[in-house]
C-alpha atoms as a printed R data frame, in Angstrom:
    type eleno elety resid chain resno       x       y      z
1   ATOM     1    CA   MET     A     1 118.602 -32.432 45.616
2   ATOM     2    CA   GLU     A     2 120.201 -29.671 47.684
3   ATOM     3    CA   GLU     A     3 117.129 -29.509 49.937
4   ATOM     4    CA   TYR     A     4 117.230 -33.301 50.430
5   ATOM     5    CA   GLN     A     5 120.922 -33.225 51.322
6   ATOM     6    CA   ASP     A     6 120.304 -30.420 53.824
7   ATOM     7    CA   HIS     A     7 117.489 -32.391 55.440
8   ATOM     8    CA   SER     A     8 119.699 -35.487 55.581
9   ATOM     9    CA   LEU     A     9 122.487 -33.476 57.241
10  ATOM    10    CA   ARG     A    10 120.131 -32.116 59.873
11  ATOM    11    CA   GLY     A    11 118.895 -35.627 60.547
12  ATOM    12    CA   ARG     A    12 122.411 -36.983 60.984
13  ATOM    13    CA   VAL     A    13 123.360 -34.164 63.369
14  ATOM    14    CA   PHE     A    14 120.196 -34.747 65.407
15  ATOM    15    CA   GLN     A    15 120.776 -38.495 65.631
16  ATOM    16    CA   ARG     A    16 124.434 -38.062 66.635
17  ATOM    17    CA   ILE     A    17 123.730 -35.591 69.446
18  ATOM    18    CA   ARG     A    18 120.747 -37.629 70.603
19  ATOM    19    CA   GLU     A    19 122.820 -40.816 70.744
20  ATOM    20    CA   ASP     A    20 125.572 -39.045 72.682
21  ATOM    21    CA   ILE     A    21 123.047 -37.815 75.251
22  ATOM    22    CA   LEU     A    22 121.415 -41.231 75.640
23  ATOM    23    CA   THR     A    23 124.748 -43.043 76.017
24  ATOM    24    CA   GLY     A    24 126.081 -40.620 78.619
25  ATOM    25    CA   VAL     A    25 128.656 -38.750 76.530
26  ATOM    26    CA   TYR     A    26 126.964 -35.558 77.742
27  ATOM    27    CA   GLN     A    27 125.915 -35.408 81.387
28  ATOM    28    CA   ASP     A    28 122.798 -33.997 83.034
29  ATOM    29    CA   GLY     A    29 122.975 -30.196 83.133
30  ATOM    30    CA   GLU     A    30 125.912 -29.969 80.718
31  ATOM    31    CA   GLU     A    31 125.741 -27.059 78.304
32  ATOM    32    CA   LEU     A    32 125.630 -27.928 74.623
33  ATOM    33    CA   ARG     A    33 127.327 -25.102 72.742
34  ATOM    34    CA   GLU     A    34 126.394 -24.716 69.085
35  ATOM    35    CA   ILE     A    35 129.888 -23.668 68.031
36  ATOM    36    CA   THR     A    36 131.585 -26.546 69.877
37  ATOM    37    CA   LEU     A    37 129.151 -29.133 68.520
38  ATOM    38    CA   GLY     A    38 129.470 -27.715 65.015
39  ATOM    39    CA   GLU     A    39 133.254 -27.976 65.124
40  ATOM    40    CA   LYS     A    40 133.076 -31.504 66.516
41  ATOM    41    CA   LEU     A    41 130.629 -32.666 63.848
42  ATOM    42    CA   GLY     A    42 132.125 -30.628 61.023
43  ATOM    43    CA   VAL     A    43 128.951 -28.652 60.303
44  ATOM    44    CA   SER     A    44 127.700 -25.082 60.612
45  ATOM    45    CA   ARG     A    45 125.693 -23.841 63.590
46  ATOM    46    CA   THR     A    46 122.372 -23.991 61.687
47  ATOM    47    CA   PRO     A    47 121.839 -27.805 61.675
48  ATOM    48    CA   VAL     A    48 123.095 -27.947 65.275
49  ATOM    49    CA   ARG     A    49 120.593 -25.283 66.355
50  ATOM    50    CA   GLU     A    50 117.764 -27.135 64.614
51  ATOM    51    CA   ALA     A    51 118.821 -30.430 66.180
52  ATOM    52    CA   LEU     A    52 118.818 -28.876 69.654
53  ATOM    53    CA   ARG     A    53 115.300 -27.527 69.103
54  ATOM    54    CA   GLN     A    54 114.132 -30.987 68.079
55  ATOM    55    CA   LEU     A    55 115.844 -32.526 71.110
56  ATOM    56    CA   GLU     A    56 114.032 -30.013 73.295
57  ATOM    57    CA   LEU     A    57 110.731 -31.363 71.963
58  ATOM    58    CA   GLU     A    58 111.851 -34.853 73.022
59  ATOM    59    CA   GLY     A    59 112.663 -33.601 76.514
60  ATOM    60    CA   LEU     A    60 116.375 -34.366 76.231
61  ATOM    61    CA   VAL     A    61 117.471 -30.720 76.075
62  ATOM    62    CA   ALA     A    62 116.293 -27.569 77.824
63  ATOM    63    CA   ILE     A    63 116.858 -24.301 75.944
64  ATOM    64    CA   VAL     A    64 117.098 -21.321 78.281
65  ATOM    65    CA   PRO     A    65 116.606 -17.954 76.500
66  ATOM    66    CA   ASN     A    66 119.760 -15.813 76.405
67  ATOM    67    CA   LYS     A    67 121.745 -18.553 78.139
68  ATOM    68    CA   GLY     A    68 121.982 -21.712 76.065
69  ATOM    69    CA   ALA     A    69 120.970 -25.354 75.690
70  ATOM    70    CA   TYR     A    70 121.450 -27.847 78.516
71  ATOM    71    CA   VAL     A    71 121.127 -31.615 78.762
72  ATOM    72    CA   THR     A    72 118.049 -32.807 80.622
73  ATOM    73    CA   ALA     A    73 118.534 -36.239 82.177
74  ATOM    74    CA   ILE     A    74 115.931 -38.968 81.882
75  ATOM    75    CA   SER     A    75 114.448 -39.324 85.365
76  ATOM    76    CA   GLN     A    76 113.744 -42.579 87.162
77  ATOM    77    CA   LYS     A    77 110.041 -41.905 86.612
78  ATOM    78    CA   ASP     A    78 110.706 -41.557 82.876
79  ATOM    79    CA   VAL     A    79 112.499 -44.910 82.868
80  ATOM    80    CA   ARG     A    80 109.685 -46.516 84.859
81  ATOM    81    CA   ASP     A    81 107.038 -45.124 82.519
82  ATOM    82    CA   ILE     A    82 108.965 -46.323 79.480
83  ATOM    83    CA   TYR     A    83 109.350 -49.831 80.887
84  ATOM    84    CA   GLN     A    84 105.672 -50.067 81.835
85  ATOM    85    CA   ILE     A    85 104.608 -49.023 78.348
86  ATOM    86    CA   ARG     A    86 107.287 -51.233 76.856
87  ATOM    87    CA   SER     A    87 106.074 -54.306 78.763
88  ATOM    88    CA   LEU     A    88 102.703 -54.008 77.018
89  ATOM    89    CA   LEU     A    89 104.227 -53.357 73.605
90  ATOM    90    CA   GLU     A    90 106.812 -56.148 73.940
91  ATOM    91    CA   GLY     A    91 103.936 -58.515 74.700
92  ATOM    92    CA   LEU     A    92 102.082 -57.371 71.596
93  ATOM    93    CA   CYS     A    93 105.302 -57.678 69.597
94  ATOM    94    CA   ALA     A    94 105.815 -61.282 70.752
95  ATOM    95    CA   ARG     A    95 102.188 -62.125 69.864
96  ATOM    96    CA   TRP     A    96 102.541 -60.719 66.351
97  ATOM    97    CA   ALA     A    97 105.979 -62.280 65.925
98  ATOM    98    CA   THR     A    98 104.522 -65.688 66.766
99  ATOM    99    CA   LYS     A    99 102.231 -65.390 63.752
100 ATOM   100    CA   ARG     A   100 104.687 -63.781 61.342
101 ATOM   101    CA   ILE     A   101 108.194 -64.964 62.213
102 ATOM   102    CA   THR     A   102 110.284 -66.694 59.549
103 ATOM   103    CA   GLN     A   103 112.363 -69.824 60.000
104 ATOM   104    CA   LYS     A   104 115.504 -67.754 59.423
105 ATOM   105    CA   GLN     A   105 114.544 -65.417 62.262
106 ATOM   106    CA   ILE     A   106 113.856 -68.365 64.570
107 ATOM   107    CA   GLU     A   107 117.307 -69.732 63.803
108 ATOM   108    CA   GLU     A   108 118.877 -66.352 64.544
109 ATOM   109    CA   LEU     A   109 117.098 -66.195 67.905
110 ATOM   110    CA   GLU     A   110 118.375 -69.685 68.712
111 ATOM   111    CA   GLU     A   111 121.921 -68.617 67.856
112 ATOM   112    CA   ILE     A   112 121.619 -65.496 70.020
113 ATOM   113    CA   VAL     A   113 120.511 -67.557 73.021
114 ATOM   114    CA   PHE     A   114 123.351 -70.043 72.445
115 ATOM   115    CA   LEU     A   115 125.961 -67.267 72.266
116 ATOM   116    CA   ALA     A   116 124.548 -65.539 75.355
117 ATOM   117    CA   GLU     A   117 124.877 -68.751 77.365
118 ATOM   118    CA   PHE     A   118 128.450 -69.121 76.108
119 ATOM   119    CA   HIS     A   119 129.378 -65.603 77.219
120 ATOM   120    CA   LEU     A   120 128.067 -66.264 80.737
121 ATOM   121    CA   ARG     A   121 131.369 -68.088 81.309
122 ATOM   122    CA   ARG     A   122 133.470 -65.032 80.407
123 ATOM   123    CA   ASP     A   123 134.960 -62.526 82.850
124 ATOM   124    CA   GLU     A   124 132.553 -59.992 84.325
125 ATOM   125    CA   GLU     A   125 133.342 -57.033 82.071
126 ATOM   126    CA   GLU     A   126 133.279 -59.054 78.851
127 ATOM   127    CA   ARG     A   127 130.156 -60.928 79.965
128 ATOM   128    CA   ALA     A   128 128.273 -57.699 80.683
129 ATOM   129    CA   ARG     A   129 129.247 -56.203 77.327
130 ATOM   130    CA   GLN     A   130 128.442 -59.250 75.207
131 ATOM   131    CA   VAL     A   131 125.262 -60.329 77.002
132 ATOM   132    CA   SER     A   132 123.901 -56.782 76.842
133 ATOM   133    CA   LYS     A   133 124.663 -56.644 73.115
134 ATOM   134    CA   LEU     A   134 122.997 -60.014 72.499
135 ATOM   135    CA   ASP     A   135 120.024 -59.023 74.641
136 ATOM   136    CA   GLY     A   136 119.484 -56.019 72.413
137 ATOM   137    CA   ARG     A   137 119.788 -58.123 69.275
138 ATOM   138    CA   PHE     A   138 117.277 -60.697 70.592
139 ATOM   139    CA   HIS     A   139 114.662 -57.984 70.998
140 ATOM   140    CA   GLN     A   140 115.561 -56.407 67.662
141 ATOM   141    CA   VAL     A   141 114.873 -59.693 65.860
142 ATOM   142    CA   LEU     A   142 111.491 -59.903 67.610
143 ATOM   143    CA   TYR     A   143 110.684 -56.357 66.503
144 ATOM   144    CA   GLU     A   144 111.540 -57.266 62.916
145 ATOM   145    CA   ALA     A   145 109.548 -60.504 63.183
146 ATOM   146    CA   SER     A   146 106.439 -58.582 64.282
147 ATOM   147    CA   ASP     A   147 106.389 -57.215 60.715
148 ATOM   148    CA   SER     A   148 105.121 -53.863 61.974
149 ATOM   149    CA   ARG     A   149 107.203 -50.882 60.972
150 ATOM   150    CA   ILE     A   150 105.442 -48.631 63.494
151 ATOM   151    CA   LEU     A   151 105.823 -51.005 66.445
152 ATOM   152    CA   GLU     A   152 109.465 -51.650 65.564
153 ATOM   153    CA   HIS     A   153 110.203 -47.918 65.435
154 ATOM   154    CA   VAL     A   154 108.591 -47.211 68.828
155 ATOM   155    CA   LEU     A   155 110.290 -50.117 70.605
156 ATOM   156    CA   LYS     A   156 113.698 -49.301 69.095
157 ATOM   157    CA   ASP     A   157 113.356 -45.755 70.398
158 ATOM   158    CA   PHE     A   158 112.457 -47.026 73.869
159 ATOM   159    CA   HIS     A   159 115.548 -49.238 73.784
160 ATOM   160    CA   LYS     A   160 117.711 -46.189 73.147
161 ATOM   161    CA   TYR     A   161 116.134 -44.204 75.963
162 ATOM   162    CA   VAL     A   162 116.870 -46.855 78.579
163 ATOM   163    CA   LYS     A   163 120.124 -48.180 77.110
164 ATOM   164    CA   MET     A   164 122.219 -47.482 80.200
165 ATOM   165    CA   ALA     A   165 119.600 -48.913 82.550
166 ATOM   166    CA   ARG     A   166 119.331 -52.015 80.367
167 ATOM   167    CA   GLN     A   167 123.095 -52.572 80.543
168 ATOM   168    CA   MET     A   168 122.901 -52.382 84.336
169 ATOM   169    CA   SER     A   169 120.102 -54.946 84.341
170 ATOM   170    CA   VAL     A   170 122.076 -57.659 82.524
171 ATOM   171    CA   GLY     A   171 125.383 -56.723 84.129
172 ATOM   172    CA   THR     A   172 125.241 -59.219 86.983
173 ATOM   173    CA   SER     A   173 125.556 -62.946 86.419
174 ATOM   174    CA   ASN     A   174 122.325 -63.882 88.218
175 ATOM   175    CA   ARG     A   175 120.184 -61.453 86.229
176 ATOM   176    CA   ALA     A   176 121.976 -62.389 83.010
177 ATOM   177    CA   GLU     A   177 121.163 -66.062 83.561
178 ATOM   178    CA   GLN     A   178 117.555 -65.250 84.385
179 ATOM   179    CA   SER     A   179 117.220 -62.988 81.353
180 ATOM   180    CA   ILE     A   180 118.567 -65.657 79.009
181 ATOM   181    CA   ALA     A   181 116.207 -68.233 80.535
182 ATOM   182    CA   GLU     A   182 113.315 -65.838 79.921
183 ATOM   183    CA   HIS     A   183 114.423 -65.367 76.313
184 ATOM   184    CA   LYS     A   184 114.453 -69.149 75.876
185 ATOM   185    CA   GLY     A   185 110.908 -69.362 77.231
186 ATOM   186    CA   ILE     A   186 109.675 -66.679 74.841
187 ATOM   187    CA   LEU     A   187 111.424 -68.393 71.944
188 ATOM   188    CA   GLU     A   188 109.896 -71.772 72.761
189 ATOM   189    CA   ALA     A   189 106.412 -70.252 72.946
190 ATOM   190    CA   ILE     A   190 106.957 -68.635 69.550
191 ATOM   191    CA   LYS     A   191 108.250 -71.884 68.023
192 ATOM   192    CA   ASN     A   192 105.153 -73.647 69.378
193 ATOM   193    CA   ARG     A   193 102.991 -70.883 67.828
194 ATOM   194    CA   ASP     A   194 101.478 -70.138 71.246
195 ATOM   195    CA   GLU     A   195 100.625 -66.448 70.843
196 ATOM   196    CA   GLU     A   196  99.052 -66.018 74.275
197 ATOM   197    CA   LEU     A   197 101.984 -67.561 76.138
198 ATOM   198    CA   ALA     A   198 104.560 -65.630 74.094
199 ATOM   199    CA   GLU     A   199 102.774 -62.370 74.910
200 ATOM   200    CA   LYS     A   200 102.547 -63.244 78.606
201 ATOM   201    CA   LEU     A   201 106.217 -64.234 78.876
202 ATOM   202    CA   ALA     A   202 107.437 -61.139 77.001
203 ATOM   203    CA   ASP     A   203 105.416 -58.873 79.300
204 ATOM   204    CA   ARG     A   204 106.752 -60.700 82.365
205 ATOM   205    CA   HIS     A   205 110.314 -60.449 81.051
206 ATOM   206    CA   ILE     A   206 110.180 -56.640 80.966
207 ATOM   207    CA   ARG     A   207 108.521 -56.473 84.379
208 ATOM   208    CA   ASN     A   208 111.340 -58.607 85.786
209 ATOM   209    CA   VAL     A   209 113.820 -56.094 84.391
210 ATOM   210    CA   MET     A   210 111.924 -53.372 86.265
211 ATOM   211    CA   LYS     A   211 112.135 -55.358 89.502
212 ATOM   212    CA   ASN     A   212 115.857 -55.874 89.023
213 ATOM   213    CA   LEU     A   213 116.343 -52.125 88.507
214 ATOM   214    CA   HIS     A   214 114.063 -51.361 91.491
215 ATOM   215    CA   ILE     A   215 111.862 -49.105 89.390
216 ATOM   216    CA   GLU     A   216 108.547 -50.947 89.651
217 ATOM   217    CA   LYS     A   217 105.732 -49.207 91.484
């Protein structure tokens, strides 16, 4: 039991630091001090040190011998690569979801689209926050509907890596409207059990995000 609790603690510390890096709490090049992080998280230096080593393997932290650990920003190329891979996987996800989605999940997707259209009429800051949140939930429901634990895990991780870029993409009214329209198209294809069209529209949706962020090749 003690070993399990220790492993769980290490996992929580890793996830917390990782989330803070991905959401911009820590900036590119900022030093991550074990003592400071331990005090902030209420843990010893050991789980922090192990978390930093794991983050180094993910490319989010660079550990310099005899100096310390530093945040490594995700480059524009990283974001582009992630989106290009994601466009293929989102297409596959939509295809599988078309075959496996439940009526309850379809109804949730319909509600998400309805709420997103409602929030388009809000002020800019509130619109950006709510539409981005609903955009993430729309994709999460599709991941769940694919009924593939592996695919869901990979796509959720990609979402975290490009979270800030994704918020920028749906931040303007024109892109928000276009994104919601694309979601509606994907949903209709799924409701019509058209696997090929759902896959095509999901792939196109992600590529349109890339164009909006000016990261396409």
